[in-house]
Short mmCIF file of C-alpha atoms in Angstrom, two decimals:
data_model
loop_
_atom_site.label_atom_id
_atom_site.label_comp_id
_atom_site.label_asym_id
_atom_site.label_seq_id
_atom_site.Cartn_x
_atom_site.Cartn_y
_atom_site.Cartn_z
CA MET A 559 0.00 0.00 0.00
CA PRO A 560 1.52 3.35 -0.97
CA ILE A 561 2.07 5.85 1.80
CA THR A 562 0.19 9.08 1.32
CA VAL A 563 0.74 12.69 2.32
CA LYS A 564 -2.02 12.08 4.83
CA ASP A 565 -0.02 9.31 6.53
CA PHE A 566 2.96 11.63 6.73
CA TYR A 567 0.83 14.50 8.02
CA GLU A 568 -0.93 12.42 10.65
CA ALA A 569 2.24 10.80 11.88
CA GLY A 570 4.04 14.14 11.91
CA ARG A 571 1.33 16.33 13.36
CA GLU A 572 2.77 16.13 16.84
CA THR A 573 6.44 15.38 16.30
CA LEU A 574 6.92 17.75 13.37
CA GLY A 575 4.22 20.26 14.25
CA LEU A 576 2.72 19.91 10.77
CA GLU A 577 -0.35 21.92 9.84
CA VAL A 578 -2.26 22.02 6.59
CA GLU A 579 -1.75 25.35 4.88
CA SER A 580 -3.93 24.47 1.90
CA GLY A 581 -5.35 21.45 0.13
CA GLU A 582 -6.93 19.59 3.05
CA ASP A 583 -8.92 17.51 0.58
CA SER A 584 -5.92 16.50 -1.56
CA LEU A 585 -4.00 14.76 1.21
CA ASP A 586 -4.55 11.38 -0.42
CA GLN A 587 -1.64 11.99 -2.80
CA ALA A 588 0.71 9.05 -2.72
CA ILE A 589 4.35 9.77 -1.99
CA VAL A 590 6.33 7.59 -4.37
CA GLU A 591 9.83 8.66 -3.47
CA TRP A 592 10.35 9.03 0.21
CA ALA A 593 12.79 11.88 0.56
CA LEU A 594 12.79 15.64 0.92
CA ASN A 595 13.95 17.94 -1.85
CA ARG A 596 14.90 21.58 -1.51
CA PRO A 597 13.82 23.03 -4.86
CA GLY A 598 16.23 25.97 -5.03
CA LEU A 599 17.40 25.26 -8.55
CA ALA A 600 13.89 24.63 -9.82
CA LEU A 601 12.79 27.99 -8.43
CA ALA A 602 15.68 29.56 -10.32
CA GLY A 603 14.30 28.04 -13.49
CA PHE A 604 16.50 24.95 -13.83
CA TYR A 605 14.37 21.82 -14.01
CA HIS A 606 16.80 19.20 -15.26
CA HIS A 607 16.86 16.30 -12.81
CA PHE A 608 14.26 18.05 -10.69
CA ALA A 609 13.28 15.47 -8.05
CA HIS A 610 9.57 15.92 -8.59
CA ARG A 611 8.58 12.68 -6.88
CA ARG A 612 9.80 13.97 -3.53
CA VAL A 613 8.17 16.24 -1.00
CA GLN A 614 9.39 19.76 -1.75
CA LEU A 615 10.76 21.59 1.23
CA PHE A 616 10.72 25.39 1.35
CA GLY A 617 13.19 26.62 3.94
CA LEU A 618 13.99 30.22 4.62
CA ALA A 619 16.28 30.43 1.58
CA GLU A 620 13.76 29.02 -0.91
CA TYR A 621 10.98 31.04 0.64
CA SER A 622 12.91 34.34 0.54
CA TYR A 623 13.92 33.69 -3.03
CA LEU A 624 10.33 32.96 -4.05
CA LYS A 625 9.18 36.19 -2.39
CA SER A 626 11.82 38.14 -4.28
CA LEU A 627 10.30 37.11 -7.60
CA SER A 628 7.52 39.05 -9.26
CA PRO A 629 4.08 37.40 -9.04
CA SER A 630 4.15 36.40 -12.71
CA VAL A 631 7.60 34.80 -12.47
CA GLN A 632 6.58 33.08 -9.22
CA THR A 633 3.58 31.58 -10.96
CA GLU A 634 5.67 30.50 -13.92
CA ARG A 635 8.37 28.79 -11.86
CA LEU A 636 5.98 27.19 -9.40
CA GLU A 637 3.73 25.98 -12.17
CA GLN A 638 6.65 24.09 -13.68
CA MET A 639 6.96 22.27 -10.35
CA PHE A 640 3.25 21.63 -9.88
CA LYS A 641 2.90 20.43 -13.47
CA ARG A 642 5.32 17.64 -12.68
CA ARG A 643 2.89 16.43 -10.00
CA ILE A 644 5.00 16.93 -6.90
CA PRO A 645 3.35 15.11 -3.96
CA ALA A 646 3.37 18.00 -1.48
CA ILE A 647 5.10 21.16 -0.33
CA VAL A 648 6.26 21.79 3.23
CA ILE A 649 7.15 25.31 4.34
CA THR A 650 9.22 25.68 7.50
CA ARG A 651 9.51 28.45 10.10
CA ASN A 652 5.78 28.95 9.97
CA ARG A 653 5.87 31.01 6.77
CA ARG A 654 2.63 31.19 4.85
CA ALA A 655 2.09 30.17 1.24
CA THR A 656 2.16 33.12 -1.14
CA PRO A 657 -1.11 33.84 -2.98
CA GLU A 658 0.47 32.49 -6.18
CA MET A 659 1.50 29.25 -4.53
CA ARG A 660 -1.88 28.86 -2.89
CA ALA A 661 -3.74 29.39 -6.18
CA LEU A 662 -1.58 26.86 -8.04
CA ALA A 663 -1.81 24.33 -5.21
CA MET A 664 -5.60 24.54 -5.32
CA HIS A 665 -5.65 24.25 -9.09
CA TYR A 666 -3.35 21.23 -9.23
CA ARG A 667 -4.82 19.77 -6.04
CA ILE A 668 -1.48 19.46 -4.31
CA PRO A 669 -1.35 19.91 -0.53
CA VAL A 670 0.82 22.52 1.15
CA LEU A 671 1.87 21.89 4.75
CA ARG A 672 3.72 24.14 7.13
CA THR A 673 5.65 23.77 10.35
CA GLN A 674 7.11 26.06 12.98
CA MET A 675 10.35 24.09 12.97
CA ILE A 676 13.53 25.43 11.44
CA THR A 677 14.59 23.65 8.28
CA GLY A 678 17.63 21.74 9.52
CA LYS A 679 15.81 20.28 12.47
CA PHE A 680 12.78 19.49 10.35
CA ILE A 681 14.91 17.56 7.86
CA ASN A 682 16.38 15.42 10.64
CA GLU A 683 13.07 14.71 12.32
CA ALA A 684 11.17 14.17 9.09
CA THR A 685 13.81 11.75 7.81
CA MET A 686 13.46 9.71 10.99
CA LEU A 687 9.70 9.72 10.65
CA ILE A 688 9.93 8.70 7.00
CA THR A 689 12.27 5.84 7.89
CA HIS A 690 9.74 4.74 10.47
CA LEU A 691 6.81 4.97 8.04
CA THR A 692 8.54 3.17 5.21
CA ALA A 693 10.32 0.44 7.20
CA PRO A 694 9.49 -3.09 6.00
CA SER A 695 7.03 -4.58 8.44
CA MET A 696 4.94 -7.64 9.11
CA ARG A 697 2.30 -8.89 11.50
CA VAL A 698 3.10 -12.05 13.39
CA HIS A 699 1.10 -14.26 15.66
CA GLY A 700 2.88 -14.01 18.97
CA THR A 701 3.10 -12.26 22.31
CA MET A 702 5.90 -9.77 22.81
CA ALA A 703 7.49 -9.03 26.16
CA GLU A 704 10.54 -7.22 27.36
CA ILE A 705 12.62 -9.02 29.94
CA MET A 706 15.40 -6.99 31.49
CA GLY A 707 16.11 -5.17 28.28
CA ILE A 708 15.75 -8.24 26.08
CA GLY A 709 12.84 -8.20 23.67
CA VAL A 710 11.29 -11.68 23.45
CA LEU A 711 8.61 -12.80 21.04
CA ILE A 712 6.68 -15.78 22.41
CA GLU A 713 5.18 -17.96 19.70
CA GLY A 714 3.13 -21.11 19.67
CA GLU A 715 -0.17 -22.57 18.64
CA PRO A 716 -3.37 -21.18 20.17
CA GLY A 717 -3.96 -22.36 23.72
CA ILE A 718 -0.39 -23.36 24.42
CA GLY A 719 0.02 -20.63 27.02
CA LYS A 720 1.56 -17.56 25.38
CA SER A 721 -0.63 -15.07 27.19
CA GLU A 722 -0.40 -16.92 30.51
CA THR A 723 3.37 -16.90 30.21
CA ALA A 724 3.30 -13.17 29.49
CA LEU A 725 1.04 -12.63 32.48
CA THR A 726 3.51 -14.32 34.78
CA LEU A 727 6.32 -12.29 33.23
CA ILE A 728 4.39 -9.11 34.03
CA GLU A 729 3.93 -10.26 37.61
CA ARG A 730 7.64 -10.78 37.82
CA GLY A 731 8.18 -7.14 36.91
CA HIS A 732 8.76 -7.40 33.18
CA SER A 733 6.74 -5.56 30.58
CA LEU A 734 4.32 -6.51 27.87
CA ILE A 735 4.54 -4.99 24.41
CA ALA A 736 1.80 -6.86 22.59
CA ASP A 737 -0.47 -9.81 23.21
CA ASP A 738 -1.24 -12.31 20.48
CA ILE A 739 -0.57 -10.03 17.48
CA THR A 740 2.76 -8.28 17.22
CA ILE A 741 3.84 -5.82 14.54
CA LEU A 742 7.50 -6.13 13.57
CA ARG A 743 9.28 -3.33 11.76
CA ARG A 744 12.82 -3.35 10.43
CA THR A 745 14.12 0.09 11.30
CA SER A 746 17.72 -0.45 10.29
CA GLU A 747 19.97 -3.10 8.82
CA LYS A 748 20.22 -4.86 12.16
CA VAL A 749 17.25 -3.85 14.26
CA ILE A 750 13.67 -5.05 14.33
CA ILE A 751 11.27 -3.12 16.50
CA ALA A 752 8.16 -4.83 17.85
CA SER A 753 4.99 -3.05 18.82
CA ALA A 754 1.31 -3.77 19.32
CA ALA A 755 -1.49 -3.26 16.84
CA GLU A 756 -2.95 0.16 17.60
CA VAL A 757 -6.46 -1.01 18.56
CA THR A 758 -5.51 -3.77 20.97
CA ARG A 759 -2.52 -2.05 22.57
CA TYR A 760 -2.47 -2.39 26.40
CA HIS A 761 -4.97 -5.24 26.32
CA MET A 762 -4.68 -8.99 26.75
CA GLU A 763 -7.06 -11.85 26.44
CA ILE A 764 -6.81 -14.51 29.12
CA ARG A 765 -8.80 -17.71 28.68
CA GLY A 766 -11.53 -17.92 31.26
CA ILE A 767 -11.28 -14.25 32.20
CA GLY A 768 -11.67 -12.41 28.94
CA ILE A 769 -10.13 -9.13 27.87
CA ILE A 770 -8.16 -7.23 30.48
CA HIS A 771 -6.56 -3.79 30.47
CA VAL A 772 -2.99 -4.40 31.55
CA PRO A 773 -1.95 -0.98 32.94
CA SER A 774 -5.16 -0.73 35.02
CA LEU A 775 -4.45 -4.06 36.68
CA PHE A 776 -0.66 -4.05 36.87
CA GLY A 777 0.37 -0.41 36.59
CA VAL A 778 1.86 1.60 33.78
CA ALA A 779 5.27 -0.03 34.19
CA ALA A 780 3.77 -3.31 32.98
CA MET A 781 3.47 -2.01 29.42
CA ARG A 782 5.91 -0.65 26.92
CA ARG A 783 5.07 0.76 23.51
CA GLU A 784 7.88 -1.00 21.71
CA ALA A 785 11.03 -3.06 22.11
CA ALA A 786 13.74 -4.44 19.86
CA LEU A 787 13.31 -8.08 18.91
CA ASP A 788 16.27 -9.99 20.39
CA LEU A 789 14.92 -13.50 20.81
CA ILE A 790 12.09 -15.71 19.60
CA VAL A 791 10.85 -18.36 22.01
CA ARG A 792 8.66 -20.99 20.45
CA LEU A 793 6.42 -22.93 22.81
CA GLN A 794 5.72 -26.42 21.54
CA ARG A 795 4.17 -29.61 22.76
CA PRO A 796 6.99 -32.10 23.33
CA THR A 797 8.02 -34.08 20.27
CA SER A 798 11.26 -35.87 19.50
CA GLU A 799 11.88 -33.13 16.91
CA ILE A 800 12.60 -30.55 19.60
CA GLU A 801 15.23 -32.80 21.15
CA ARG A 802 17.52 -31.95 18.24
CA ASP A 803 20.10 -30.26 20.37
CA ARG A 804 19.87 -30.11 24.10
CA SER A 805 23.35 -28.83 24.80
CA GLY A 806 22.71 -25.38 23.35
CA LEU A 807 25.89 -25.62 21.30
CA THR A 808 24.22 -25.17 17.94
CA PRO A 809 21.98 -22.15 18.33
CA GLN A 810 19.08 -21.80 15.93
CA THR A 811 17.94 -18.62 14.25
CA ARG A 812 14.96 -17.52 12.20
CA GLU A 813 15.08 -14.94 9.42
CA VAL A 814 12.72 -12.10 10.21
CA LEU A 815 12.49 -9.38 7.55
CA GLY A 816 15.94 -10.45 6.42
CA ILE A 817 17.60 -10.39 9.84
CA PRO A 818 18.53 -13.63 11.63
CA ILE A 819 16.98 -13.69 15.11
CA PRO A 820 18.02 -16.28 17.75
CA LEU A 821 15.31 -18.90 18.16
CA ILE A 822 14.66 -21.20 21.10
CA THR A 823 12.06 -23.97 21.09
CA LEU A 824 10.69 -24.79 24.52
CA PRO A 825 8.84 -28.06 25.08
CA VAL A 826 5.75 -27.34 27.13
CA ALA A 827 5.29 -29.97 29.79
CA ALA A 828 2.76 -30.05 32.59
CA GLY A 829 3.98 -28.28 35.68
CA ARG A 830 6.78 -26.48 33.92
CA ASP A 831 7.13 -22.86 34.97
CA LEU A 832 7.32 -21.50 31.45
CA ALA A 833 7.67 -17.86 32.40
CA HIS A 834 10.68 -18.69 34.49
CA VAL A 835 12.27 -20.66 31.67
CA VAL A 836 11.59 -17.83 29.21
CA GLU A 837 13.18 -15.45 31.70
CA VAL A 838 16.29 -17.62 31.87
CA ALA A 839 16.37 -17.90 28.06
CA ALA A 840 16.29 -14.10 27.80
CA MET A 841 19.06 -13.67 30.36
CA ASN A 842 21.16 -16.32 28.63
CA GLN A 843 20.66 -14.47 25.35
CA LYS A 844 21.79 -11.26 27.03
CA LEU A 845 24.87 -13.07 28.27
CA LYS A 846 25.57 -14.33 24.75
CA ASP A 847 25.14 -10.85 23.34
CA LEU A 848 27.75 -9.72 25.86
CA GLY A 849 30.11 -12.37 24.52
CA HIS A 850 29.65 -15.16 27.07
CA ASP A 851 28.34 -18.39 25.62
CA ALA A 852 27.94 -20.64 28.63
CA ALA A 853 27.49 -23.83 26.62
CA LYS A 854 30.54 -23.12 24.50
CA GLU A 855 32.71 -22.09 27.42
CA LEU A 856 31.87 -25.16 29.48
CA ASP A 857 32.46 -27.35 26.46
CA GLU A 858 35.86 -25.81 25.76
CA LYS A 859 36.89 -26.26 29.36
CA LEU A 860 35.75 -29.86 29.28
CA MET A 861 37.48 -30.63 26.00
CA ARG A 862 40.78 -29.27 27.33
CA LEU A 863 40.43 -31.48 30.38
CA LEU A 864 39.51 -34.54 28.34
CA LEU A 865 42.38 -34.01 25.90
CA GLU A 866 44.88 -33.85 28.74
CA ARG A 867 43.76 -37.24 29.97
CA LYS A 868 43.26 -38.87 26.62
CA GLN A 869 45.00 -42.23 26.25
CA LYS A 870 46.47 -44.01 23.29
CA LEU A 871 44.02 -46.53 21.94
CA MET B 1151 34.99 -53.58 18.55
CA THR B 1152 34.84 -51.81 21.84
CA ASP B 1153 31.95 -53.77 23.14
CA THR B 1154 33.71 -56.14 25.48
CA GLN B 1155 31.11 -58.21 27.20
CA SER B 1156 27.46 -58.41 28.09
CA ASN B 1157 26.22 -59.36 31.51
CA THR B 1158 22.63 -59.98 32.27
CA GLY B 1159 21.66 -58.95 35.80
CA ASP B 1160 18.98 -60.32 38.09
CA ASN B 1161 16.39 -57.74 37.16
CA GLY B 1162 16.83 -58.34 33.44
CA SER B 1163 19.28 -55.49 33.13
CA ILE B 1164 22.09 -55.71 30.62
CA THR B 1165 25.55 -54.28 31.18
CA ARG B 1166 28.21 -53.72 28.56
CA GLU B 1167 31.52 -51.94 28.55
CA PHE B 1168 32.58 -49.51 25.85
CA THR B 1169 35.83 -47.69 25.24
CA VAL B 1170 35.51 -44.04 24.27
CA LEU B 1171 37.03 -43.66 20.80
CA ASN B 1172 36.57 -40.06 19.74
CA LYS B 1173 39.46 -37.70 20.33
CA PHE B 1174 37.65 -35.17 22.49
CA GLY B 1175 35.76 -37.72 24.58
CA ILE B 1176 32.33 -37.16 26.09
CA HIS B 1177 32.06 -33.38 25.89
CA ALA B 1178 28.83 -31.46 25.44
CA ARG B 1179 27.98 -32.39 21.87
CA PRO B 1180 28.49 -36.15 22.29
CA ALA B 1181 26.65 -36.02 25.61
CA ALA B 1182 23.69 -34.31 23.93
CA LEU B 1183 23.75 -36.93 21.18
CA PHE B 1184 23.94 -39.67 23.79
CA VAL B 1185 20.87 -38.35 25.58
CA LYS B 1186 18.99 -37.75 22.35
CA THR B 1187 19.63 -41.32 21.21
CA LEU B 1188 18.45 -42.76 24.51
CA SER B 1189 15.32 -40.62 24.56
CA ARG B 1190 13.93 -42.99 21.91
CA PHE B 1191 14.06 -45.88 24.39
CA GLN B 1192 11.98 -46.66 27.43
CA SER B 1193 14.77 -48.39 29.34
CA ASP B 1194 16.59 -46.75 32.18
CA VAL B 1195 20.25 -46.38 31.39
CA THR B 1196 23.09 -45.67 33.76
CA VAL B 1197 26.63 -44.92 32.77
CA GLU B 1198 29.54 -45.64 35.09
CA ARG B 1199 33.16 -44.68 34.89
CA ASP B 1200 35.70 -45.03 37.64
CA ALA B 1201 33.00 -45.52 40.31
CA MET B 1202 31.11 -42.41 39.16
CA VAL B 1203 27.56 -43.08 37.98
CA ALA B 1204 25.28 -40.88 35.91
CA SER B 1205 21.99 -41.31 34.13
CA GLY B 1206 22.36 -41.86 30.41
CA LYS B 1207 19.52 -39.41 29.92
CA SER B 1208 21.23 -36.52 31.70
CA ILE B 1209 23.62 -34.32 29.76
CA MET B 1210 25.09 -32.70 32.84
CA GLY B 1211 25.46 -36.09 34.49
CA LEU B 1212 27.34 -37.52 31.54
CA LEU B 1213 29.68 -34.54 31.48
CA THR B 1214 30.72 -35.14 35.07
CA LEU B 1215 32.00 -38.60 34.13
CA GLU B 1216 34.88 -37.02 32.21
CA GLY B 1217 34.88 -39.75 29.60
CA TYR B 1218 38.16 -39.03 27.83
CA GLN B 1219 39.40 -40.96 24.82
CA GLY B 1220 40.48 -44.42 25.90
CA SER B 1221 38.42 -44.47 29.07
CA VAL B 1222 35.95 -47.29 29.63
CA LEU B 1223 32.25 -46.67 30.19
CA LYS B 1224 30.21 -49.34 31.88
CA ILE B 1225 26.67 -48.92 30.60
CA THR B 1226 23.69 -50.65 32.13
CA ALA B 1227 20.26 -50.66 30.57
CA THR B 1228 17.13 -51.86 32.35
CA GLY B 1229 13.81 -52.23 30.61
CA PRO B 1230 11.96 -53.87 27.75
CA ASP B 1231 14.21 -52.44 25.04
CA ALA B 1232 17.49 -52.64 26.99
CA ALA B 1233 19.39 -54.53 24.31
CA ASP B 1234 18.32 -52.16 21.54
CA ALA B 1235 19.26 -49.15 23.63
CA LEU B 1236 22.73 -50.55 24.22
CA ASP B 1237 23.12 -51.36 20.52
CA ALA B 1238 22.21 -47.80 19.61
CA ILE B 1239 24.67 -46.35 22.12
CA GLY B 1240 27.32 -48.84 21.01
CA GLU B 1241 26.96 -47.66 17.45
CA LEU B 1242 27.22 -44.04 18.49
CA ILE B 1243 30.43 -44.70 20.37
CA ALA B 1244 31.86 -46.85 17.58
CA ARG B 1245 31.14 -44.06 15.10
CA LYS B 1246 32.97 -41.64 17.39
CA PHE B 1247 29.81 -39.57 17.78
CA TYR B 1248 30.26 -38.58 14.14
CA GLU B 1249 33.13 -36.33 15.16
CA ASP B 1250 36.77 -37.05 14.37
#
C-alpha cells in the first residue's frame, strides 16, 4: 500500500508540528519517493533532474527567493513544479504560502503543509519519521514481552500458554509490548522493533477471564510501547523433533524481515514454569550478546580437560 | 569392537563396557547426542566410569564422568528395550559420535 501525504501529516502532526496550509482535501496523494527535496534550482528556473517525486521543502532560503520574484515569475516557476505532479510542499519556520502558490496548489490539487520548525531540524526529524513509516514490516502471531532489556517474542499454537506466560512475566516485573498479534518493523539493517497493533494495545485476552486492560491491573510499568526483537521463544508440545540439540551448542535462528533472530524452542510440559524458563532464556541471550556463551565455554573447558587425559588406543 | 562383554543382571538389566574412541571424549555435543539417542528408548540407562555413575539421559550427568578418549564406560540398561538401547549407544560410540 503506498504511503500518502495524509499518513505523513498524521504521523508528523505532533512530532513535526505539521499543519495544513492548503489542500486539506488532496492529502490522499501518494508519496512515491520518500525523501525531501529543496527546490532551489527549480525555483531559479532549472528543471533538469528536478526530483519531482519527492516532497518539496521550502526553507527560509527558498521562501525568501520565491518572495523576491515578481508574481508572474513566481507563478511560472511554481507551475513548472506543480505540473510535474510533486506530492506536497512543506514550508518551514511557519511562513505562509504566497497567494500564487496557494492558487496553483488549489488548481493542481497538491497539498501545502507548514511547520514552525527550522529547516535543519525538520529535515532530521522528518527523515526519521519517513524511515519509520517506510520500514518493512509484518504482523506475526505471537506475544511480545521485554525481559530486562531483552525483547522476546513468544510464539506457539493457540492455547499453548503464550498469554499466561506473558502474564507471569508481568507479575515478575517485566513488561508486555503486545499480546497475540505483534507488529515487527525493520528500522535499520540490524534492528527489528516490535509493537502492538494500535487497537488492541495495552490489552490482553486470558482464557476464562476475557479481555483485560494491563496498565489498570498491573500499573503503567507493565506495558511498553515498543522493544527491539532480540529472541524468539517458540512454545511447543513435546516431540522428539525438539530434542535436536539439548546442549545449546548449535543455536538456531529464524530470518525475520531479512535479519537472523536467535530462536529457542521450549517443550511445554505439565507443571513447567514457562515464564521462568523464558526469563532464563532471555538472560542467557543477554549473556551471549555480551560475549559469554555458557554452553561453549563449558564445552571448551571440558574438551581441554579430556584431551589432557586422553589415552592411546 | 569396543563392546567387550554383556552381563545380564537379576532384574533383566544388561551391562556392557565400551571404550571411548573419539578424540575429544564425552564433551557437550556427544553427551547431547547420547541423551537424544536414549530418549527414543523406554529403558533406564546408567553410565559408570571409575566408580562415578550418571543417568544416560542426563547431559550434565554424563559430562561429570569425564569420559576421555580411551576411558571405559560401563553402561547398564534396564527395561523392555534394553538390548536395543545398548546397541544404539554402542553404534554411536563406535562411530565416534560422528566427530573425528
